[in-house]
Coordinates of C-alpha atoms and ligand atoms in Angstrom, one line a residue:
X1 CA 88.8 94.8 74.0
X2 CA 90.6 93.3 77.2
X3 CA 90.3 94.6 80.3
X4 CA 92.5 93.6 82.9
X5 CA 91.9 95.0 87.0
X6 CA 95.3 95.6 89.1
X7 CA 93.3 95.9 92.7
X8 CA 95.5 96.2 96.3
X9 CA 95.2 98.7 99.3
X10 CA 97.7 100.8 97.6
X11 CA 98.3 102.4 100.9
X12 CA 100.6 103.6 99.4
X13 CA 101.0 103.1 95.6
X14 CA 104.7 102.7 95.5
X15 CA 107.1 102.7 91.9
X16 CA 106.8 98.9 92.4
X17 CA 103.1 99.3 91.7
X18 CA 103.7 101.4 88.8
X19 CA 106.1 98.7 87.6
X20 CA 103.0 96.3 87.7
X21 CA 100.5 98.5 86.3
X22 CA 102.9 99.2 83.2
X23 CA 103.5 95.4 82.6
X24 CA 99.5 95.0 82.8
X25 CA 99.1 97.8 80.4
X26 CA 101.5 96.2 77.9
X27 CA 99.3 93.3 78.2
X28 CA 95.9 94.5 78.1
X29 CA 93.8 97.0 76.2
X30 CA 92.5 98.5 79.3
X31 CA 93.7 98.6 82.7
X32 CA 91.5 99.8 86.1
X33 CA 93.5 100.3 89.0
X34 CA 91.3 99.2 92.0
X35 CA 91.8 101.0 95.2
X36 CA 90.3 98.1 97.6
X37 CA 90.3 97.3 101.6
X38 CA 91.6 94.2 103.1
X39 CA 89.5 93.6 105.5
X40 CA 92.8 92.5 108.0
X41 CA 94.4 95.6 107.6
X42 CA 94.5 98.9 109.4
X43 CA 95.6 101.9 106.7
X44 CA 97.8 104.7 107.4
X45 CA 96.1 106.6 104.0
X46 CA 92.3 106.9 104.1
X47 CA 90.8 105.6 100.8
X48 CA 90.3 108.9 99.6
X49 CA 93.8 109.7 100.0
X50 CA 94.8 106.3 98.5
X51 CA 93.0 107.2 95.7
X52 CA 94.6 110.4 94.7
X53 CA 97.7 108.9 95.4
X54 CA 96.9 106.2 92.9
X55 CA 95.3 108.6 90.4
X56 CA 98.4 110.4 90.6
X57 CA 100.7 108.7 89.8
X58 CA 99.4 106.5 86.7
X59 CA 97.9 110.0 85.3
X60 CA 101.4 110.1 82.3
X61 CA 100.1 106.2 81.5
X62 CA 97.7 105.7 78.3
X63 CA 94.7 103.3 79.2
X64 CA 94.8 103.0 83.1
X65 CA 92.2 104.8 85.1
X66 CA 91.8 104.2 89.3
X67 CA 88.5 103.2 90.7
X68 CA 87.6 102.8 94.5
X69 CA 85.8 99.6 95.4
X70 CA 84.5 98.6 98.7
X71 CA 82.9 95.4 97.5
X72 CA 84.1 92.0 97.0
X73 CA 87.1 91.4 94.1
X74 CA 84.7 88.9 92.6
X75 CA 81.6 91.2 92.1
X76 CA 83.9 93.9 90.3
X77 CA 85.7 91.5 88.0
X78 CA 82.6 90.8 86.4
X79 CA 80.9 94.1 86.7
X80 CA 83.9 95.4 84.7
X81 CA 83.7 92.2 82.4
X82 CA 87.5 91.7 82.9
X83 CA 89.7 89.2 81.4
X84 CA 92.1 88.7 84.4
X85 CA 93.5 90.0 87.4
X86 CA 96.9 90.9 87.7
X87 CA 99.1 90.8 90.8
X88 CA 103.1 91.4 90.9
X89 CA 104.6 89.1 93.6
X90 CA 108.5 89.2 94.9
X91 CA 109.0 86.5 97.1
X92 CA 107.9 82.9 97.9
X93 CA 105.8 84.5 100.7
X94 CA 104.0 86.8 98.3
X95 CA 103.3 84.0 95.8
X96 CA 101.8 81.5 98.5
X97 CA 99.8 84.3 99.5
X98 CA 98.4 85.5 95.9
X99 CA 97.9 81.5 95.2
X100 CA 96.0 81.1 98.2
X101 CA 94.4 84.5 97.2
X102 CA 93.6 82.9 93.2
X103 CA 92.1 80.1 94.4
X104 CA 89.5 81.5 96.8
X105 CA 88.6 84.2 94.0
X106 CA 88.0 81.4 91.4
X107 CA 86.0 78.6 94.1
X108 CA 83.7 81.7 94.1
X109 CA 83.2 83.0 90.6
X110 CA 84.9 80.5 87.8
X111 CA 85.5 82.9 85.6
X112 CA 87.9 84.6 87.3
X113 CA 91.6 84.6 86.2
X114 CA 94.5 85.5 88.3
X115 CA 98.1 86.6 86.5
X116 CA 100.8 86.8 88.4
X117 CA 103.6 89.1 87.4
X118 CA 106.9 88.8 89.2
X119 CA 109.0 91.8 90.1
X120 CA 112.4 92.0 89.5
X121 CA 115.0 94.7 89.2
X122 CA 115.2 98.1 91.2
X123 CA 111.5 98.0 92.3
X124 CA 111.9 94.3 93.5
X125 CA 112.5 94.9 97.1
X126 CA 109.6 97.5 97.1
X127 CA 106.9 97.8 99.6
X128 CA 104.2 100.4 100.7
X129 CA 105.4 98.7 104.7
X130 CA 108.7 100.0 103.7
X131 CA 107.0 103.5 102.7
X132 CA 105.4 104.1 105.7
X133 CA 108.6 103.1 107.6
X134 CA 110.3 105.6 106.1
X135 CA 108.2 108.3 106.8
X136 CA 107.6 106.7 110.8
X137 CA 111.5 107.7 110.7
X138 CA 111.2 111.0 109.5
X139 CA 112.7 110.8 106.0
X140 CA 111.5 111.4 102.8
X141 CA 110.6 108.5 100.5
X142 CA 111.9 110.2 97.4
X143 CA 112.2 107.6 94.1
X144 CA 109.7 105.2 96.1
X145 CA 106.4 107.1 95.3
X146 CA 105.5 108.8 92.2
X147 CA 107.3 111.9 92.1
X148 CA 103.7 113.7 91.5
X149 CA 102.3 111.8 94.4
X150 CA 105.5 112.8 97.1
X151 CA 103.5 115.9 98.5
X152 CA 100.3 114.2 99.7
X153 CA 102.5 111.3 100.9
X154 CA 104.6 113.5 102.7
X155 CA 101.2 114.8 105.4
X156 CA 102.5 111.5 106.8
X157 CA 105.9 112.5 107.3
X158 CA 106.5 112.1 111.0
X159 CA 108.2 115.7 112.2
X160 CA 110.9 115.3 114.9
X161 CA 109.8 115.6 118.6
X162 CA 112.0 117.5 120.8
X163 CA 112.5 115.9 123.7
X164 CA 111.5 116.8 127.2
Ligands
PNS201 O1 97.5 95.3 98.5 P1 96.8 94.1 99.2 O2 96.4 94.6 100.6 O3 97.5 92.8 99.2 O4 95.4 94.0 98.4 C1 94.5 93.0 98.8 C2 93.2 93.2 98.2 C3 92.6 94.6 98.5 C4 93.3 93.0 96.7 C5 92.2 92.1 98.8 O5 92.1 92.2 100.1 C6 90.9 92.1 98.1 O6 90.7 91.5 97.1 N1 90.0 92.8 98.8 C7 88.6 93.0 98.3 C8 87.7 92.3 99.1 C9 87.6 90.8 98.7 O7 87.4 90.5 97.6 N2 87.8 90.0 99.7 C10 87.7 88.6 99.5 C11 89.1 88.0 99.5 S1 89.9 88.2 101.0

């Protein structure tokens, strides 16, 4: 049995997510979605929300279940007894990033393996910045969440302001 963990803010889980978490589950027996906190970032979703956003939208996939974690990446990787975790990456800046981000998380607990899965195609460009973006401007993110997960995203839809 191999787990594998796909962990992130998810704030908010975007189809470019879901394009990762598929490729993991092709992979791996299990997957667990971790719904974690970056400790340099400020969230638009609150982690409860980022959870059922998560949960969701991976509901129609066999295998993968969403967790919440507060802890550190290390402590859960072995709590679940995982094999590896997997990160998607799109650009040179993401890779530097998720190396830098590989080699901290093994210096601290050897048996921790990092895969990283590149995106490509129609999800490529894909970001949960480019999400909330969308919604700052009013508009509806449709085909960039899960279509199940639209309403909830949508509380953060900013409504027009009639000026004064
Ligand atoms: O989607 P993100 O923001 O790139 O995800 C980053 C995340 C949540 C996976 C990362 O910040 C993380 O592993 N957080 C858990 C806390 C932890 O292990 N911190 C130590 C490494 S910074």
């Amino acid at each position: 049995m191999s787990l594998a963990i796909v962990p992130g803010s998810f704030d908010p889980l975007t189809m470019g997510h879901l394009d990762l978490i598929r490729k993991a589950a092709k992979r791996y027996d299990e997957v667990v979605v971790a719904v974690m906190v970056n400790p340099a970032k400020r969230y638009c979703f609150d982690m409860k929300t980022r959870l059922e956003i998560a949960r969701l939208s991976v509901a129609d996939i066999p295998r993968v279940s969403v967790i919440a974690d507060r802890g550190l990446l290390i402590d859960l990787y072995d709590r679940l007894g995982a094999k590896a975790v997997c990160k998607g990456w799109r650009n040179e800046e993401d890779y530097a990033y998720e190396i830098r981000m590989a080699d901290w998380n093994r210096a601290h607990n050897p048996r921790f393996r990092t895969e990283l899965i590149h995106s490509r195609g129609e999800f490529a460009d894909l970001s949960s910045t480019a999400v909330r973006q969308k919604l700052l401007r009013g508009e509806i993110p449709e085909g960039w969440v899960h279509p199940n997960a639209l309403q909830i995203v949508l509380t953060k839809l900013k409504k027009g302001e009639s000026e004064t």
